[in-house]
Coordinates of C-alpha atoms in Angstrom, one line a residue:
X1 CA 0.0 0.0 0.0
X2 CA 2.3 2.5 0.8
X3 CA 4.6 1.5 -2.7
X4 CA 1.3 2.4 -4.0
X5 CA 0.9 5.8 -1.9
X6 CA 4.7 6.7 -3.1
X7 CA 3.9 5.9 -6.9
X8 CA 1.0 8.4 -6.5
X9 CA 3.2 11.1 -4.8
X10 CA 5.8 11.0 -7.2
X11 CA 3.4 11.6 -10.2
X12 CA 1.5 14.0 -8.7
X13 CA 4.3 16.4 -8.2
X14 CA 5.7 15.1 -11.9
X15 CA 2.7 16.0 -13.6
X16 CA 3.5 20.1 -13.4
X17 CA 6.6 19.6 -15.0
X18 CA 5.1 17.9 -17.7
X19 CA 2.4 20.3 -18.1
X20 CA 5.4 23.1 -18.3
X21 CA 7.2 21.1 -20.9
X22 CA 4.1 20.4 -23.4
X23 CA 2.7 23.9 -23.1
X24 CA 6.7 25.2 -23.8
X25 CA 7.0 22.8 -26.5
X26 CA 3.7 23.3 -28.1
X27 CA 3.9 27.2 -28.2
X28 CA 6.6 27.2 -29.5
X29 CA 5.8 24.9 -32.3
X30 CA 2.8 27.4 -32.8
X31 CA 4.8 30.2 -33.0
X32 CA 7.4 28.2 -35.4
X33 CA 3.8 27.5 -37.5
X34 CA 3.0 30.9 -37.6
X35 CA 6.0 32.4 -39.0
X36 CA 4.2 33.1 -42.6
X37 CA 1.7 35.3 -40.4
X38 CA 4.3 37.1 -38.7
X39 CA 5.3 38.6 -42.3
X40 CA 2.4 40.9 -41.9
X41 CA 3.1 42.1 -38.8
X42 CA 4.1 46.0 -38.3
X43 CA 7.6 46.8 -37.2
X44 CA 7.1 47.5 -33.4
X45 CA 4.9 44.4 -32.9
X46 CA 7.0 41.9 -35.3
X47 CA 10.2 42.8 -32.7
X48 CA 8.1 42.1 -29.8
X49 CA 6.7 38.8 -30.7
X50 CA 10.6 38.6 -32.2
X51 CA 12.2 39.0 -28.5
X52 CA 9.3 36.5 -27.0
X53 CA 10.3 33.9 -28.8
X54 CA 14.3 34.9 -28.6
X55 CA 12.8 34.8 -24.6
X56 CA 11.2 31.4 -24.4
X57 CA 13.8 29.5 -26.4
X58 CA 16.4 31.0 -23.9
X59 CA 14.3 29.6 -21.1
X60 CA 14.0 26.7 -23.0
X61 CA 17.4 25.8 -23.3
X62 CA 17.9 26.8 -19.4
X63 CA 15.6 24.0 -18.3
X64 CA 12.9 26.9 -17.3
X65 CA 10.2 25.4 -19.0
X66 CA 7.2 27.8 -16.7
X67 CA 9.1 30.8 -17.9
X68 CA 9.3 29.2 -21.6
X69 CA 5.6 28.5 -21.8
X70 CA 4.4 32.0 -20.6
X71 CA 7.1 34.0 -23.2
X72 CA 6.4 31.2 -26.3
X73 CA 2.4 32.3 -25.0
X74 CA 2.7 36.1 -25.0
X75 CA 4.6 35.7 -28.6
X76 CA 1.4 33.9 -30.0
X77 CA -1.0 36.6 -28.0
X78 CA 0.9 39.4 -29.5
X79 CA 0.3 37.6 -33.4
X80 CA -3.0 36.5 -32.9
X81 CA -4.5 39.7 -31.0
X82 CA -6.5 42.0 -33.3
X83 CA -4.6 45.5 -34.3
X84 CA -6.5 48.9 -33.2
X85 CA -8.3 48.8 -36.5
X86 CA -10.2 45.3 -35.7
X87 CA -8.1 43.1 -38.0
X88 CA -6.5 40.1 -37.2
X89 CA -3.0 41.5 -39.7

């Protein structure tokens, strides 16, 4: 019972590093999907989303996957928030 306790333990306090890992590596496969959009993008905004990215991969490659996620996230907020006029470009 208690191997079974200890199994349960150790994968509960696993499971947020797995979480921080997929939503790191799936942003940034988003963001690496969404290059052709970022074409479009004005100069100020294309540097931000730029830097981001520059941000998360940095984090990345640190092992600082919670910081990773939230950069790789603000990147794809930044290219798929709508500009002052309405439009998504």
């Amino acid at each position: 019972m208690k191997r079974i306790a200890l199994f349960f333990t150790a994968a509960l306090l696993a499971a947020p590093t797995f979480a921080a890992e997929d939503l790191c590596t799936v942003n940034l496969q988003k963001l690496d999907d969404r290059k052709a959009a970022m074409t479009t993008l004005g100069s100020p905004l294309k540097e931000q989303v730029e830097e981001h990215q520059m941000e998360a991969e940095k984090a990345r490659d640190a092992g600082d996957l919670e910081n990773c996620g939230a950069h790789a996230a603000k990147a794809l907020q930044l290219i798929e928030a709508p500009g002052e006029d309405g439009n998504t470009n």
